[in-house]
Tab-separated table of C-alpha atoms and ligand atoms in Angstrom:
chain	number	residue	atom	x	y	z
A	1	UNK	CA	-51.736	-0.181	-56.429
A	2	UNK	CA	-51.990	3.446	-54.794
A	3	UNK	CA	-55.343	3.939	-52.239
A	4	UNK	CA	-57.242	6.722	-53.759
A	5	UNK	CA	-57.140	8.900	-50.513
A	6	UNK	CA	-59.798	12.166	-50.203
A	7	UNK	CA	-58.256	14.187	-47.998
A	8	UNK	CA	-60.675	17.247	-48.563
A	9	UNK	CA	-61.857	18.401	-45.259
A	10	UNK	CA	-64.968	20.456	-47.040
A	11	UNK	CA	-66.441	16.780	-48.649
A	12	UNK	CA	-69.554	17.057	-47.080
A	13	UNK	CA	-71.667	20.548	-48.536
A	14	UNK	CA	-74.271	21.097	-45.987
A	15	UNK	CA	-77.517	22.531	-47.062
A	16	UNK	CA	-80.057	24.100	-44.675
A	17	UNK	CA	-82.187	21.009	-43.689
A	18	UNK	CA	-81.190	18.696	-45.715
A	19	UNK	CA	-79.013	15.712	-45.931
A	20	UNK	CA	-75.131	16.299	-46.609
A	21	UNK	CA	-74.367	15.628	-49.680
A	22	UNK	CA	-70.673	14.348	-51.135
A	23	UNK	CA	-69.693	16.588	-53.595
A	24	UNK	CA	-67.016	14.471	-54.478
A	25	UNK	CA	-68.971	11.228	-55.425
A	26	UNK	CA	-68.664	11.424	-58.881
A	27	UNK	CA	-65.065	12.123	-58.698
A	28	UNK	CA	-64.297	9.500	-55.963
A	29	UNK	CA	-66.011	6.541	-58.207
A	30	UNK	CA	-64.388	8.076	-61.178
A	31	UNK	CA	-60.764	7.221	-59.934
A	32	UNK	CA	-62.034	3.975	-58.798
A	33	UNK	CA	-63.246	3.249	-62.096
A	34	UNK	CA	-59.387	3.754	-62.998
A	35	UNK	CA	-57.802	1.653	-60.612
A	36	UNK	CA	-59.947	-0.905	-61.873
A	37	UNK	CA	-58.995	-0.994	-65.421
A	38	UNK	CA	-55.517	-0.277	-64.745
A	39	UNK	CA	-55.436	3.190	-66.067
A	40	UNK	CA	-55.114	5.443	-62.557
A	41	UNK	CA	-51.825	6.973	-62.983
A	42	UNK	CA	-48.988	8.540	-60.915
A	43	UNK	CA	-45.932	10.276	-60.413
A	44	UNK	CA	-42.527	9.161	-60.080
A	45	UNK	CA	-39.787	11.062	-58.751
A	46	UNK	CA	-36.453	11.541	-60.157
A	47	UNK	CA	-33.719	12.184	-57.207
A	48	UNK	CA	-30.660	13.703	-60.031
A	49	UNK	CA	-30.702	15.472	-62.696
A	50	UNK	CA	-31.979	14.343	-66.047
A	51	UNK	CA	-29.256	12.473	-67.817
A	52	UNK	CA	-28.770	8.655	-68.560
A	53	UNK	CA	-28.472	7.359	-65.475
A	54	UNK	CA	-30.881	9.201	-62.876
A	55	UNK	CA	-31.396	8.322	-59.246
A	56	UNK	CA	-34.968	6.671	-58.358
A	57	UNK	CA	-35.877	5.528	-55.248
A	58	UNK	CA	-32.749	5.639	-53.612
A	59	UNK	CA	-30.859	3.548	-56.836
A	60	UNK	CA	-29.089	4.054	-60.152
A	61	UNK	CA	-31.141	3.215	-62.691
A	62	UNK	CA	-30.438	3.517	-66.840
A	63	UNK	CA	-33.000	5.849	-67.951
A	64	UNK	CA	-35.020	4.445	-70.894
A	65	UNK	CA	-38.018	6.848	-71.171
A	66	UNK	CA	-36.420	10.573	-71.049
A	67	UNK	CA	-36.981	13.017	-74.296
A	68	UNK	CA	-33.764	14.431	-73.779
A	69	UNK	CA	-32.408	12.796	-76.400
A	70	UNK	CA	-29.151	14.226	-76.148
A	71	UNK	CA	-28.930	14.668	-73.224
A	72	UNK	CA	-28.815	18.276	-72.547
A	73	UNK	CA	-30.687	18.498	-69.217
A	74	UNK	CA	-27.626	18.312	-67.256
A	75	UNK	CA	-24.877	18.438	-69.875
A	76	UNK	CA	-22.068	20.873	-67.962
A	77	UNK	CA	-21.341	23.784	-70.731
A	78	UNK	CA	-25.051	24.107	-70.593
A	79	UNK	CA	-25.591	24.014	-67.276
A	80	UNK	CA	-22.868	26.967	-67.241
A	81	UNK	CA	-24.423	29.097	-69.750
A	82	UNK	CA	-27.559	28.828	-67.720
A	83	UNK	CA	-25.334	29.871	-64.105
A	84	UNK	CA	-24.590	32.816	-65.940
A	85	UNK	CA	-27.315	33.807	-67.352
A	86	UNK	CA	-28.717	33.140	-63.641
A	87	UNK	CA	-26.386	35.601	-62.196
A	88	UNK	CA	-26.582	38.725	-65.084
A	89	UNK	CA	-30.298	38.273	-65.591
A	90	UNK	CA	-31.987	36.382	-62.241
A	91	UNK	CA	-34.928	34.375	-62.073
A	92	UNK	CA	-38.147	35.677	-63.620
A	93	UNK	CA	-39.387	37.352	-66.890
A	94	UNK	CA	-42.331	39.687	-64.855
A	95	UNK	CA	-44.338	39.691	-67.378
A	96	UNK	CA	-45.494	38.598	-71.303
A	97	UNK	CA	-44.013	38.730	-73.626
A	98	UNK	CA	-45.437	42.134	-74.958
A	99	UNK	CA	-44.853	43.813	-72.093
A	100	UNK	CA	-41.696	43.780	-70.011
A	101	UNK	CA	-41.432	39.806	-70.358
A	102	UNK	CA	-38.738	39.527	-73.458
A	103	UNK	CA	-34.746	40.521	-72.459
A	104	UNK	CA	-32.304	40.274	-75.284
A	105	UNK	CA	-31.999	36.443	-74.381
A	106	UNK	CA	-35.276	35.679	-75.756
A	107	UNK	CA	-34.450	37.466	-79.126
A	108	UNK	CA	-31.402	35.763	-79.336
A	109	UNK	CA	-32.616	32.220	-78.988
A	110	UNK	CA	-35.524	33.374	-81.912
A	111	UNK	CA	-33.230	34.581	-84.164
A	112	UNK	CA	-30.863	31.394	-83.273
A	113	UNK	CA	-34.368	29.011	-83.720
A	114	UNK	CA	-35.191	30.521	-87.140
A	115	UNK	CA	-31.779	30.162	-88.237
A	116	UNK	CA	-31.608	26.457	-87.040
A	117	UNK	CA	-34.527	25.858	-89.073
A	118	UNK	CA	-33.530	28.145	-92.323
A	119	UNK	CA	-36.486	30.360	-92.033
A	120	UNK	CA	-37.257	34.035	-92.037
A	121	UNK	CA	-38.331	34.362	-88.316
A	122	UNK	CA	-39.317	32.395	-84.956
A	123	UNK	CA	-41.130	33.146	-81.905
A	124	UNK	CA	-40.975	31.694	-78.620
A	125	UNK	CA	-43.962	30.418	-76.578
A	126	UNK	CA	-43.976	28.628	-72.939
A	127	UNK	CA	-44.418	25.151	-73.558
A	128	UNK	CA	-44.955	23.250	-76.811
A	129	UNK	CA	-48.609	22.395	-75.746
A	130	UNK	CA	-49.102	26.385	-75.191
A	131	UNK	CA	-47.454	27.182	-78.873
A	132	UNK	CA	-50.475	24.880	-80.409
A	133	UNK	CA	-52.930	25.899	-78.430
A	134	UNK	CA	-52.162	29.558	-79.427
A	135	UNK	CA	-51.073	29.262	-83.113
A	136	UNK	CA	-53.930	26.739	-84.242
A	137	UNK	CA	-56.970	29.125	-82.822
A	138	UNK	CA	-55.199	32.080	-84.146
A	139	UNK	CA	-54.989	30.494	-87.663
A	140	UNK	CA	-58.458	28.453	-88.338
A	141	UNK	CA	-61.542	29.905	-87.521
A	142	UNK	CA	-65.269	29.267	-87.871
A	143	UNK	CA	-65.688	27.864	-91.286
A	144	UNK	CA	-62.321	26.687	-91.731
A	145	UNK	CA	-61.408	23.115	-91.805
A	146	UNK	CA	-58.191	21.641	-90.139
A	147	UNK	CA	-56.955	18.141	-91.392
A	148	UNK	CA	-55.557	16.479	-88.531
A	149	UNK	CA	-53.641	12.985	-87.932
A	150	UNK	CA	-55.671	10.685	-85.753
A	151	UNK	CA	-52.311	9.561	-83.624
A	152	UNK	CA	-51.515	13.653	-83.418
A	153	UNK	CA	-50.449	15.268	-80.113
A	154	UNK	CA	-52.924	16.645	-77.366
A	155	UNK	CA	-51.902	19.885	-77.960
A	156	UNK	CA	-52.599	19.669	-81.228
A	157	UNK	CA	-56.091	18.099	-80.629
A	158	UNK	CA	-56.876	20.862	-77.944
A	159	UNK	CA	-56.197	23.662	-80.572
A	160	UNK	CA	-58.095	22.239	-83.016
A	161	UNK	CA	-60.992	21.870	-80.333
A	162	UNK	CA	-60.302	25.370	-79.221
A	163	UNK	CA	-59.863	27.003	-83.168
A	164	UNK	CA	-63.799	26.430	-83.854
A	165	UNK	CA	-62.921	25.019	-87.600
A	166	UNK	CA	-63.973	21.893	-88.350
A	167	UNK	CA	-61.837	19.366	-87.724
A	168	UNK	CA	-61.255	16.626	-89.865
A	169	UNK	CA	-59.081	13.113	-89.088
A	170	UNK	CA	-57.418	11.246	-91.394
A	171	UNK	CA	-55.884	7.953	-91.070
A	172	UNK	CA	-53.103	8.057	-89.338
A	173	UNK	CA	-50.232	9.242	-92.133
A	174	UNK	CA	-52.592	7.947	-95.018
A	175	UNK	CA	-52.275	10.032	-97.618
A	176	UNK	CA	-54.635	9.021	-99.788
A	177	UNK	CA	-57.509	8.971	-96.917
A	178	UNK	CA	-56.233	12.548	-96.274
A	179	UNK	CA	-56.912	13.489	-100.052
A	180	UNK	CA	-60.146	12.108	-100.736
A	181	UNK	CA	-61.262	14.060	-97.368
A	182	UNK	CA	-59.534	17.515	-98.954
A	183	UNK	CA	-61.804	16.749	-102.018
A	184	UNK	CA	-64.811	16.666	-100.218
A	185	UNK	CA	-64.532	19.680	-98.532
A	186	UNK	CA	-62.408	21.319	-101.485
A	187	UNK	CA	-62.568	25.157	-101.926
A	188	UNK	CA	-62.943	25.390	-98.226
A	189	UNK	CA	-59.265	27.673	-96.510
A	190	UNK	CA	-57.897	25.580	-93.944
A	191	UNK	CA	-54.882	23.489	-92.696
A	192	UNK	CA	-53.162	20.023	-92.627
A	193	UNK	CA	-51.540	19.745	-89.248
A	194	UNK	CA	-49.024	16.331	-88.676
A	195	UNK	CA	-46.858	15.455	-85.541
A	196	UNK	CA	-43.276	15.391	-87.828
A	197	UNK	CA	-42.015	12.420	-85.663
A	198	UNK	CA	-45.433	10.674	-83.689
A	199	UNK	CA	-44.713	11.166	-80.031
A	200	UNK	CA	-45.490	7.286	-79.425
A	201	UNK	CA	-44.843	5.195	-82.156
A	202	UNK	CA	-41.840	7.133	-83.596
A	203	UNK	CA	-42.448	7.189	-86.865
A	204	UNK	CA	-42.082	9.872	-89.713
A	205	UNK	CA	-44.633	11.989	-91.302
A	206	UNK	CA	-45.255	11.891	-94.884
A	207	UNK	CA	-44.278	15.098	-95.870
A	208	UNK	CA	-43.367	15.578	-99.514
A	209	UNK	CA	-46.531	14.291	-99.910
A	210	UNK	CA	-48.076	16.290	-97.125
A	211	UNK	CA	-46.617	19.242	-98.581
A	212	UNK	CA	-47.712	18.666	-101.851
A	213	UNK	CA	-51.552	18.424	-100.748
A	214	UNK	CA	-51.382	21.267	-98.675
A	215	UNK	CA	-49.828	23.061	-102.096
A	216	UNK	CA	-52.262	21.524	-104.485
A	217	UNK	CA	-55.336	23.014	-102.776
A	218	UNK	CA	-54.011	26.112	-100.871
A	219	UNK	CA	-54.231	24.779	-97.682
A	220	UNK	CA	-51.545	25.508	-95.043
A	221	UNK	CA	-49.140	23.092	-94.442
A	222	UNK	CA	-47.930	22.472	-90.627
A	223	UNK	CA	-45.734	19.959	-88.457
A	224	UNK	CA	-45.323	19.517	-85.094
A	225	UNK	CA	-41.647	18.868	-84.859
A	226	UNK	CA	-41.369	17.835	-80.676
A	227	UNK	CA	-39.733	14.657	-81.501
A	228	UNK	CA	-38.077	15.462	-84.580
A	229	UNK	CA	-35.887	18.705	-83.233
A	230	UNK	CA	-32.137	17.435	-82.748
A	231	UNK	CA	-33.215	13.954	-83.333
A	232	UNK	CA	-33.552	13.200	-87.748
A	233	UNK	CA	-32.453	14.878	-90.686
A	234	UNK	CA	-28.478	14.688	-90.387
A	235	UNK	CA	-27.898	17.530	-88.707
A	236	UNK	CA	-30.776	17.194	-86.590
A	237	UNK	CA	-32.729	20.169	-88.306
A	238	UNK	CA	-35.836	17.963	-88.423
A	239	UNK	CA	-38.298	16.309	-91.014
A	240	UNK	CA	-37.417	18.557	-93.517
A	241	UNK	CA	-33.505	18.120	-93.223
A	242	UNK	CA	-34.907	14.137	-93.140
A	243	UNK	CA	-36.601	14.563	-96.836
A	244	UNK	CA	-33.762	16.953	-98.076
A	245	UNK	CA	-37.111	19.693	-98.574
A	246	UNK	CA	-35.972	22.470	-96.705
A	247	UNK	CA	-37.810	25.539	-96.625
A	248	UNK	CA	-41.265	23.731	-98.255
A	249	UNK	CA	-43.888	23.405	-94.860
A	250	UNK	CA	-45.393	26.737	-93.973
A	251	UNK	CA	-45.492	26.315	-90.194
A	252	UNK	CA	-43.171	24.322	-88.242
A	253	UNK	CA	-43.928	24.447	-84.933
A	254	UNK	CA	-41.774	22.295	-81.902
A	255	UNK	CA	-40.605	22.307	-78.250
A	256	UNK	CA	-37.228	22.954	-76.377
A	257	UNK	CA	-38.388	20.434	-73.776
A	258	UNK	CA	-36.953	17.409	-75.476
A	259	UNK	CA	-33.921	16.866	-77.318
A	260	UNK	CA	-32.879	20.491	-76.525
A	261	UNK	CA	-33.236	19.819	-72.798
A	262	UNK	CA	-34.562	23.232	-71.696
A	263	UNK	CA	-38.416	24.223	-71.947
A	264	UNK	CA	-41.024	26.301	-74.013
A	265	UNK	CA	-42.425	25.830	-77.644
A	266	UNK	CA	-41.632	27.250	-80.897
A	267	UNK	CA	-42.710	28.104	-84.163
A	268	UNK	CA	-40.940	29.275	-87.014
A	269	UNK	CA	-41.987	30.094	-90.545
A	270	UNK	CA	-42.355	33.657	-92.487
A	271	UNK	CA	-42.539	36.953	-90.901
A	272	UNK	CA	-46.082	37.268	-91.796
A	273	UNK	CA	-46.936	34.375	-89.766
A	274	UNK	CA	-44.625	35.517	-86.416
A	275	UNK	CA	-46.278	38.626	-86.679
A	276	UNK	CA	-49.856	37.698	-86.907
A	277	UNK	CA	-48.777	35.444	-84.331
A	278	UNK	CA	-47.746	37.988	-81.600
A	279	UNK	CA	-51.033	39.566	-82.562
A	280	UNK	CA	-53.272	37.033	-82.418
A	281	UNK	CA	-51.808	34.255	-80.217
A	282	UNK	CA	-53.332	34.170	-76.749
A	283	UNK	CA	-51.006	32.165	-75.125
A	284	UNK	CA	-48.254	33.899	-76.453
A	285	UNK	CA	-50.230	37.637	-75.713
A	286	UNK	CA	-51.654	36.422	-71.737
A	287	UNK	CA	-48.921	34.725	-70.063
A	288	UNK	CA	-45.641	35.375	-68.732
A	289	UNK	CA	-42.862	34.389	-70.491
A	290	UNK	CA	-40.329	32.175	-69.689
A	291	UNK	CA	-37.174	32.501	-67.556
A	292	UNK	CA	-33.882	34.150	-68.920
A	293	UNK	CA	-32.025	30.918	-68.039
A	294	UNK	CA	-33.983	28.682	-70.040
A	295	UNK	CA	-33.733	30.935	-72.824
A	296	UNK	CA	-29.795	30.581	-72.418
A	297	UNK	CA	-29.531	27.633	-71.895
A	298	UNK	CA	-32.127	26.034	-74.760
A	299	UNK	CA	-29.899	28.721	-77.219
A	300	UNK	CA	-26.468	26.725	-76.031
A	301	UNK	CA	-27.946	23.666	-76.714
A	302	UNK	CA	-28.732	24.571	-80.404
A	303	UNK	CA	-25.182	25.665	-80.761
A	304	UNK	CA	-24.042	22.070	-79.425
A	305	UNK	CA	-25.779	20.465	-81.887
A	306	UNK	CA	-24.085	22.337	-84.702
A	307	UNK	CA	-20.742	22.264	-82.649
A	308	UNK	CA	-20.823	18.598	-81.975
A	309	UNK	CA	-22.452	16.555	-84.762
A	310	UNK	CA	-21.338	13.648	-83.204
A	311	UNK	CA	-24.293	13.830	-80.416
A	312	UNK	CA	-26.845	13.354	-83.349
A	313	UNK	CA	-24.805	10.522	-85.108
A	314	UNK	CA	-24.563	8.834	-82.185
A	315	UNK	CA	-28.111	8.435	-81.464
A	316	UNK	CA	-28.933	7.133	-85.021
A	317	UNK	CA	-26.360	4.589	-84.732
A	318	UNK	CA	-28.056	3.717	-80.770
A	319	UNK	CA	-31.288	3.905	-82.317
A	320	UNK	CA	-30.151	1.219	-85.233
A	321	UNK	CA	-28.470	-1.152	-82.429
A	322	UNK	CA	-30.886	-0.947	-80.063
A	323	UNK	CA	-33.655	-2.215	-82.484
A	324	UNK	CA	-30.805	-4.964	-83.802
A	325	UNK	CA	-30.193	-6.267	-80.367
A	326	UNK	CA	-34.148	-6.368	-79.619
A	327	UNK	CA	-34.942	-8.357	-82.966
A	328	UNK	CA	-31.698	-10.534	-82.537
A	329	UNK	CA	-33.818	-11.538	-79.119
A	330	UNK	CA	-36.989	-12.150	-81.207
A	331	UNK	CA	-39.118	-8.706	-80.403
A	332	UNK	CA	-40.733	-6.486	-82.975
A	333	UNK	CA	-38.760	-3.231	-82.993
A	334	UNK	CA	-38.288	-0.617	-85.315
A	335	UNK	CA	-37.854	2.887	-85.822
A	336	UNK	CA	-35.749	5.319	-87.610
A	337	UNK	CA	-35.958	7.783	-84.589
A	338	UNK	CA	-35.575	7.921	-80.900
A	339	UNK	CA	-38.418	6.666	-79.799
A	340	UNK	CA	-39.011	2.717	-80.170
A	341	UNK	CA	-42.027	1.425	-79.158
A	342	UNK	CA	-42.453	-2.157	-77.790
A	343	UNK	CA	-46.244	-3.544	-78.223
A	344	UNK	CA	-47.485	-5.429	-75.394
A	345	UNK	CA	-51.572	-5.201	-75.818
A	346	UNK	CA	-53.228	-5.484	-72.123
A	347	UNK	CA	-52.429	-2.949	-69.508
A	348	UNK	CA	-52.265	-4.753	-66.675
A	349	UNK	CA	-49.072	-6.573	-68.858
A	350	UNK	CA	-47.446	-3.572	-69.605
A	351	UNK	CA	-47.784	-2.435	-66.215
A	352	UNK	CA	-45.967	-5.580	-64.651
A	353	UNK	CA	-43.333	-5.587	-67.649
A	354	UNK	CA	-42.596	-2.625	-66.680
A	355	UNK	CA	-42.591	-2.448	-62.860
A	356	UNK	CA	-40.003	-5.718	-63.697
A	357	UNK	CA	-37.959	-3.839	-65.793
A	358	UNK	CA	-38.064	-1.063	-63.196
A	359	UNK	CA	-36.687	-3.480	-59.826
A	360	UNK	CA	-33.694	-4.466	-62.273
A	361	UNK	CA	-32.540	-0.849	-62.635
A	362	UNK	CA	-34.481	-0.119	-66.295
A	363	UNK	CA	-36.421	2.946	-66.188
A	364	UNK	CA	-38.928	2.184	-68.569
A	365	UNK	CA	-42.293	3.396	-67.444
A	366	UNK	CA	-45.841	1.806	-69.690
A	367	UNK	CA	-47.848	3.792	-71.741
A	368	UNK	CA	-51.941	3.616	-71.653
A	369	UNK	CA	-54.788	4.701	-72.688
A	370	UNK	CA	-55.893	7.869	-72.861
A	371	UNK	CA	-52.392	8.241	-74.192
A	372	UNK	CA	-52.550	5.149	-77.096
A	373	UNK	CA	-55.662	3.419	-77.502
A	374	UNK	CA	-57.476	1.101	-74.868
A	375	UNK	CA	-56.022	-2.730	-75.175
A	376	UNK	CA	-52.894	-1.368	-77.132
A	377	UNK	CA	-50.554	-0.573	-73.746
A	378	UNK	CA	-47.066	-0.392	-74.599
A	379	UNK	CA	-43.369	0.458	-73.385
A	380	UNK	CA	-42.065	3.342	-75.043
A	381	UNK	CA	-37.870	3.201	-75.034
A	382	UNK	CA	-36.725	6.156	-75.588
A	383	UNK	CA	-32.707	6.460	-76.222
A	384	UNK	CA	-30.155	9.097	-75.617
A	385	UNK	CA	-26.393	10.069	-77.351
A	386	UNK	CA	-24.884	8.733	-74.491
A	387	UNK	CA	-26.363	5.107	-73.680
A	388	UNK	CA	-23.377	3.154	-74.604
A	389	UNK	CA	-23.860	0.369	-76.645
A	390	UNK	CA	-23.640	-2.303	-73.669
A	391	UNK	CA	-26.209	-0.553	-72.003
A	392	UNK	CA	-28.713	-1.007	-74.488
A	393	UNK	CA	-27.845	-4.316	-74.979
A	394	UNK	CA	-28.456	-5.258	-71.436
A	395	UNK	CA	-31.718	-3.006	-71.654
A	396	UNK	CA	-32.683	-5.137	-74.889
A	397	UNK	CA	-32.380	-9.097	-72.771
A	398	UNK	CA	-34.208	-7.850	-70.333
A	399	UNK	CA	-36.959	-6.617	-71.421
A	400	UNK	CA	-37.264	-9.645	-74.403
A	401	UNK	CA	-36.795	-11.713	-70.992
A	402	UNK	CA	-39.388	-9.990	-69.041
A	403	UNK	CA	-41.907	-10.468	-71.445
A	404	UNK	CA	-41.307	-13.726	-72.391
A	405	UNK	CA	-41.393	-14.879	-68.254
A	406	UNK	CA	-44.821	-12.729	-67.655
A	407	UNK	CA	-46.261	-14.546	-70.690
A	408	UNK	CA	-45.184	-17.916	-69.253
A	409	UNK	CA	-46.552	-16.892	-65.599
A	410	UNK	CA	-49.778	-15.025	-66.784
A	411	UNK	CA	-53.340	-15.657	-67.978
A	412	UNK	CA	-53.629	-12.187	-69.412
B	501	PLP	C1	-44.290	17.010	-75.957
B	501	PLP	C2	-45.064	17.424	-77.134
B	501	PLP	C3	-45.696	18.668	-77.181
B	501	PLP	C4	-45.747	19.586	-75.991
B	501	PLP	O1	-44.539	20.193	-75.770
B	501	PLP	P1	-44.201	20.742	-74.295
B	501	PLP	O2	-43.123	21.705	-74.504
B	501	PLP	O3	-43.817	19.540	-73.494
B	501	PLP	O4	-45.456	21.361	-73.780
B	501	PLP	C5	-46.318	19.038	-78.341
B	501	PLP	N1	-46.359	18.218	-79.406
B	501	PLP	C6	-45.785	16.988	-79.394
B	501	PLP	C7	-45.844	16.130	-80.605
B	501	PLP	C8	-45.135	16.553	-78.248
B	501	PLP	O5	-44.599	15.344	-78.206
């Protein structure tokens, strides 16, 4: 485990005649505190590019954990669009959007977005976590009340937090629980916000039914497609493509960081809502927008996914053998999208699964608390087009093997 290390030369504040005191104290026995339960966390670093096999520590290892579900990050046309883009257009944006931040490569990827996702408009916003906490303040205010899924993103939780509407949870994609709380509160304006695919356990959001709440009560309707992007509905258009409902939620909102491979956050819908959005948004309005080259390069990648369907067939049939060969060696495992979660309970298990897994060449990092809930650690796999099929299988006996020897050779 990592020595928590202060290496702040200013720890001591003096005050005239008295004592020094450590400014730091409460920090330095908060980190403790997390080392102790198993929860202090820390960064690894990747030596290659992003793709199935990355470098770590000096050796190959088959990456098991990336959202680049297609693997995009380093894919070559991509990475040539971007060199281009690079030379015609340089680095930086120099400022926000609404000032001299947006070159004809961010209209172009919006235009290509809202066509992606069959809607009038799209906008653009730095990161996916900056697109909800802009869009969800600038919608619900004061008074309001936004239904929210207890496993939803942070970024999702934050802009609630930051909107000032009341914010109410509902069991996580329960339906009925999420009724019986709109009828309690009914008459009030507000919002149902969902994660479309939930970033840890990989399921599916309930949305005809979602929908049909939101539409019954006149409440907007909104999903959080990060996961969902490039990933389900046969094309890859997302949840709605996945329920053959296209055009029916109000806001859908996602990320270029994951299966498109590039970065910055999205949300597409009418042009009422873009513009209100540009308006009212202050992460969009106070922050300088993102590079030319990402822009090119996330706008290639959509055109790769309609190009080459094959990328998101591929995955579905990955995803299907992956959870096969994991049940075939006696683990739970199921999921109809790339991410497949593999319950392991304590944290100090998952931790030592994983740091197995990782000496025989599986990246496949644990997931804790704050991130699922205390005592329910887990290893998130998360698969790409491009594992081949021996790959996963080798990923699958391992880890059923790891588990089963730390269970053998552990108390907890
Ligand atoms: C990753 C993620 C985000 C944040 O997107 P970034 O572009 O990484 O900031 C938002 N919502 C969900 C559900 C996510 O998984």
């Amino acid at each position: 485990m990592t020595a928590v290390v202060v290496t702040f030369s200013d720890k001591f504040g003096h005050r005239k005649g008295r004592e020094p005191v450590n400014k730091w104290k409460r920090i330095e026995e908060e980190l403790r505190i997390l080392q102790e339960q198993h929860l202090y966390r820390d960064v690894k670093v990747i030596e290659s590019s992003q793709r199935s096999h990355v470098r770590y520590q000096g050796r190959d290892m088959l990456m098991l954990a990336s959202n680049s579900y297609l693997d995009f990050c380093g894919e070559e046309r991509i990475r040539e669009t971007a060199a281009e883009a690079l030379t015609e257009y340089g680095t930086g944006s120099g400022g926000s959007r609404l000032t001299t931040g947006t070159t004809v490569l961010h209209m172009q990827l919006e235009e290509a977005l809202a066509r992606f996702k069959g809607r009038e408009a799209a906008m653009v916003f730095n990161t996916g976590f900056a697109a909800n906490g802009g869009l969800l303040p600038a919608l619900c205010q004061a008074g309001d009340v936004i239904y929210s899924d207890e496993l939803n993103h942070a970024s999702i939780i934050d802009g609630c937090r930051q909107s000032k509407a009341e914010t109410v949870i509902y069991r996580h994609n329960d339906m009925a629980d999420l009724e019986r709380k709109i009828r309690q509160r009914q008459g009030r304006q507000g919002m149902i916000v969902s994660d479309g695919v939930f970033s840890m356990d990989g399921d599916i959001v309930d949305l005809p039914r979602l929908v049909e709440l939101a539409d019954a009560y006149g409440l907007l309707s909104m999903i959080d497609e990060a996961h969902a992007t490039g990933v389900v509905g046969a094309c890859g258009r997302g949840c709605e493509e996945h329920f053959h409902m296209e055009g029916r939620t109000d806001i859908l909102m996602g990320t270029l960081s994951k299966a498109i491979g590039a970065e910055g956050g999205y949300v597409c819908g009418s042009r009422t809502l873009t513009e209100y959005l540009k308006n009212k948004a202050r992460s969009y309005i106070f922050s300088t927008s993102l590079s030319p080259v990402t822009m090119a390069a996330a706008k290639r990648a959509l055109e790769l996914i309609e190009e080459e369907p094959w990328r998101v067939g591929r995955l579905r049939e990955n995803i299907r053998w992956f959870c096969r060969q994991l049940q075939q060696h006696g683990i739970e495992a199921d999921s109809e999208t790339a991410i497949v979660p593999i319950r392991i309970g304590p944290e100090e298990k998952a931790l030592r699964v994983s740091e197995r897994l990782m000496e025989q060449g599986f990246f496949i990092p644990a997931i804790r608390y704050p991130t699922v809930k205390r005592g329910e650690a887990m290893l998130r796999a998360a698969l790409m087009a491009t594992h081949t099929k021996e790959e996963l299988a080798a990923a699958a006996e391992a880890i059923a093997e790891t588990i089963a020897d730390d269970s053998r050779h552990s108390v907890v």
